[in-house]
Tab-separated table of C-alpha atoms in Angstrom:
chain	number	residue	atom	x	y	z
A	1	UNK	CA	6.995	-4.647	-15.341
A	2	UNK	CA	6.462	-0.958	-16.904
A	3	UNK	CA	3.069	-1.943	-18.069
A	4	UNK	CA	2.427	-3.483	-14.583
A	5	UNK	CA	3.715	-0.007	-12.870
A	6	UNK	CA	1.502	1.917	-15.658
A	7	UNK	CA	-1.574	0.014	-14.677
A	8	UNK	CA	-0.976	0.367	-10.925
A	9	UNK	CA	-0.522	4.303	-11.364
A	10	UNK	CA	-3.605	4.309	-12.897
A	11	UNK	CA	-5.705	2.568	-10.085
A	12	UNK	CA	-3.985	4.844	-7.735
A	13	UNK	CA	-5.399	7.687	-9.770
A	14	UNK	CA	-8.804	6.244	-9.436
A	15	UNK	CA	-8.388	5.927	-5.800
A	16	UNK	CA	-7.678	2.084	-5.822
A	17	UNK	CA	-4.436	0.529	-4.151
A	18	UNK	CA	-1.860	0.817	-6.802
A	19	UNK	CA	-1.434	-2.354	-7.755
A	20	UNK	CA	-1.229	-3.394	-11.643
A	21	UNK	CA	-0.686	-6.914	-13.312
A	22	UNK	CA	0.196	-7.825	-16.829
A	23	UNK	CA	-0.509	-11.189	-18.319
A	24	UNK	CA	2.336	-12.196	-20.972
A	25	UNK	CA	1.915	-14.877	-23.688
A	26	UNK	CA	5.053	-17.358	-24.480
A	27	UNK	CA	6.585	-14.859	-26.600
A	28	UNK	CA	6.154	-12.204	-24.070
A	29	UNK	CA	3.790	-9.747	-25.606
A	30	UNK	CA	1.158	-8.543	-23.347
A	31	UNK	CA	-2.165	-10.601	-23.788
A	32	UNK	CA	-4.062	-8.528	-20.829
A	33	UNK	CA	-3.310	-5.876	-17.997
A	34	UNK	CA	-5.256	-4.268	-15.256
A	35	UNK	CA	-5.046	-2.644	-12.378
A	36	UNK	CA	-6.913	-3.186	-8.767
A	37	UNK	CA	-10.753	-2.278	-9.226
A	38	UNK	CA	-12.059	-3.387	-5.675
A	39	UNK	CA	-13.237	0.155	-5.137
A	40	UNK	CA	-15.403	1.047	-8.495
A	41	UNK	CA	-16.163	-2.650	-8.678
A	42	UNK	CA	-17.589	-3.563	-5.206
A	43	UNK	CA	-15.702	-6.381	-5.188
A	44	UNK	CA	-13.123	-7.430	-2.388
A	45	UNK	CA	-11.789	-10.021	-5.206
A	46	UNK	CA	-11.100	-7.202	-8.191
A	47	UNK	CA	-7.800	-7.491	-7.646
A	48	UNK	CA	-5.211	-6.712	-10.419
A	49	UNK	CA	-4.219	-10.167	-11.313
A	50	UNK	CA	-7.571	-11.805	-10.903
A	51	UNK	CA	-8.722	-8.989	-13.741
A	52	UNK	CA	-5.677	-9.798	-15.849
A	53	UNK	CA	-5.863	-13.678	-15.384
A	54	UNK	CA	-9.185	-13.545	-16.286
A	55	UNK	CA	-8.761	-11.244	-19.352
A	56	UNK	CA	-5.917	-13.029	-20.475
A	57	UNK	CA	-7.606	-16.134	-20.269
A	58	UNK	CA	-10.636	-14.621	-22.308
A	59	UNK	CA	-8.554	-13.482	-25.175
A	60	UNK	CA	-6.910	-16.952	-25.770
A	61	UNK	CA	-10.405	-18.833	-25.156
A	62	UNK	CA	-9.063	-21.276	-22.628
A	63	UNK	CA	-8.945	-21.819	-18.783
A	64	UNK	CA	-5.106	-22.514	-18.941
A	65	UNK	CA	-2.512	-19.953	-19.464
A	66	UNK	CA	0.068	-22.723	-20.183
A	67	UNK	CA	3.416	-21.107	-21.058
A	68	UNK	CA	2.186	-17.342	-19.891
A	69	UNK	CA	3.448	-15.199	-17.142
A	70	UNK	CA	1.954	-12.981	-14.676
A	71	UNK	CA	3.870	-9.658	-13.710
A	72	UNK	CA	2.567	-7.575	-11.063
A	73	UNK	CA	3.559	-4.782	-8.676
A	74	UNK	CA	3.087	-6.311	-5.284
A	75	UNK	CA	3.748	-10.050	-4.194
A	76	UNK	CA	0.066	-11.697	-5.027
A	77	UNK	CA	-1.987	-12.485	-2.239
A	78	UNK	CA	-2.990	-15.891	-1.236
A	79	UNK	CA	-6.221	-15.762	-3.640
A	80	UNK	CA	-4.071	-14.543	-6.338
A	81	UNK	CA	-1.037	-16.548	-6.104
A	82	UNK	CA	-3.595	-19.874	-6.114
A	83	UNK	CA	-5.735	-18.486	-8.842
A	84	UNK	CA	-2.118	-18.030	-10.990
A	85	UNK	CA	-1.663	-21.645	-9.934
A	86	UNK	CA	-5.328	-22.644	-11.417
A	87	UNK	CA	-4.815	-21.232	-14.858
A	88	UNK	CA	-1.258	-22.832	-14.960
A	89	UNK	CA	0.677	-19.952	-15.107
A	90	UNK	CA	4.423	-20.708	-16.046
A	91	UNK	CA	6.107	-17.807	-13.899
A	92	UNK	CA	4.837	-15.092	-11.394
A	93	UNK	CA	7.212	-12.146	-11.440
A	94	UNK	CA	6.037	-9.562	-9.140
A	95	UNK	CA	7.590	-6.444	-7.453
A	96	UNK	CA	7.391	-5.449	-3.825
A	97	UNK	CA	7.606	-7.730	-1.133
A	98	UNK	CA	4.269	-8.414	1.372
A	99	UNK	CA	5.188	-9.410	4.602
A	100	UNK	CA	1.846	-8.501	6.001
A	101	UNK	CA	-0.706	-10.023	2.909
A	102	UNK	CA	1.507	-11.778	0.403
A	103	UNK	CA	0.682	-15.620	-0.261
A	104	UNK	CA	4.038	-16.701	-2.242
A	105	UNK	CA	6.907	-15.795	-0.230
A	106	UNK	CA	5.072	-14.669	2.914
A	107	UNK	CA	1.849	-15.934	4.671
A	108	UNK	CA	0.157	-19.068	2.898
A	109	UNK	CA	3.224	-19.819	0.349
A	110	UNK	CA	0.439	-21.028	-1.626
A	111	UNK	CA	3.230	-22.820	-3.874
A	112	UNK	CA	5.056	-24.392	-0.952
A	113	UNK	CA	1.976	-25.832	0.425
A	114	UNK	CA	1.983	-29.824	-0.137
A	115	UNK	CA	-1.485	-30.051	-1.853
A	116	UNK	CA	-0.146	-27.479	-4.661
A	117	UNK	CA	-1.302	-28.933	-7.881
A	118	UNK	CA	0.707	-26.209	-9.918
A	119	UNK	CA	3.993	-24.452	-8.785
A	120	UNK	CA	5.130	-21.690	-11.263
A	121	UNK	CA	8.465	-20.425	-11.116
A	122	UNK	CA	8.626	-17.048	-8.855
A	123	UNK	CA	11.076	-14.386	-9.591
A	124	UNK	CA	10.345	-11.335	-6.757
A	125	UNK	CA	11.733	-8.131	-6.405
A	126	UNK	CA	11.827	-7.016	-9.746
A	127	UNK	CA	11.735	-3.147	-9.591
A	128	UNK	CA	11.078	-3.623	-6.121
A	129	UNK	CA	11.894	0.240	-4.934
A	130	UNK	CA	9.420	1.940	-7.711
A	131	UNK	CA	6.727	-0.559	-6.975
A	132	UNK	CA	7.038	-0.308	-2.842
A	133	UNK	CA	7.255	3.409	-3.326
A	134	UNK	CA	3.994	3.798	-4.956
A	135	UNK	CA	2.263	2.075	-2.425
A	136	UNK	CA	3.931	3.875	0.130
A	137	UNK	CA	3.146	7.306	-1.085
A	138	UNK	CA	-0.526	5.898	-1.680
A	139	UNK	CA	-1.300	5.188	1.829
A	140	UNK	CA	0.753	8.254	3.240
A	141	UNK	CA	-1.595	10.590	1.444
A	142	UNK	CA	-4.405	8.978	3.045
A	143	UNK	CA	-3.230	9.642	6.401
């Protein structure tokens, strides 16, 4: 989670919403890391999770990340949760819960849907306070 938090802080310094993600291989080594790049890339889908998942797949030379874990500072939205399922992520670990935009424990609850083809293990609330504080401080500074 520390590496994901570092990516979130870097995203905030770039003026992006501070969300960071890493993909770990089955041995726990970091395959890819990313922070949000929505503003920089002019791409509404350039969420940290999407960028890290794609980079990890390129690094392994495969479209499936079987046995790999996604660690992210904020509960993934429905798009990112669905992508993690398509990549066949073993476990999704996230920091802050997102009652408004989350797609795992809130909102769409992607993995609970009857049509979900893959249901990774989910661990929420890891370093939740630190992850939430990054977001709160970022948005407070904008007001």
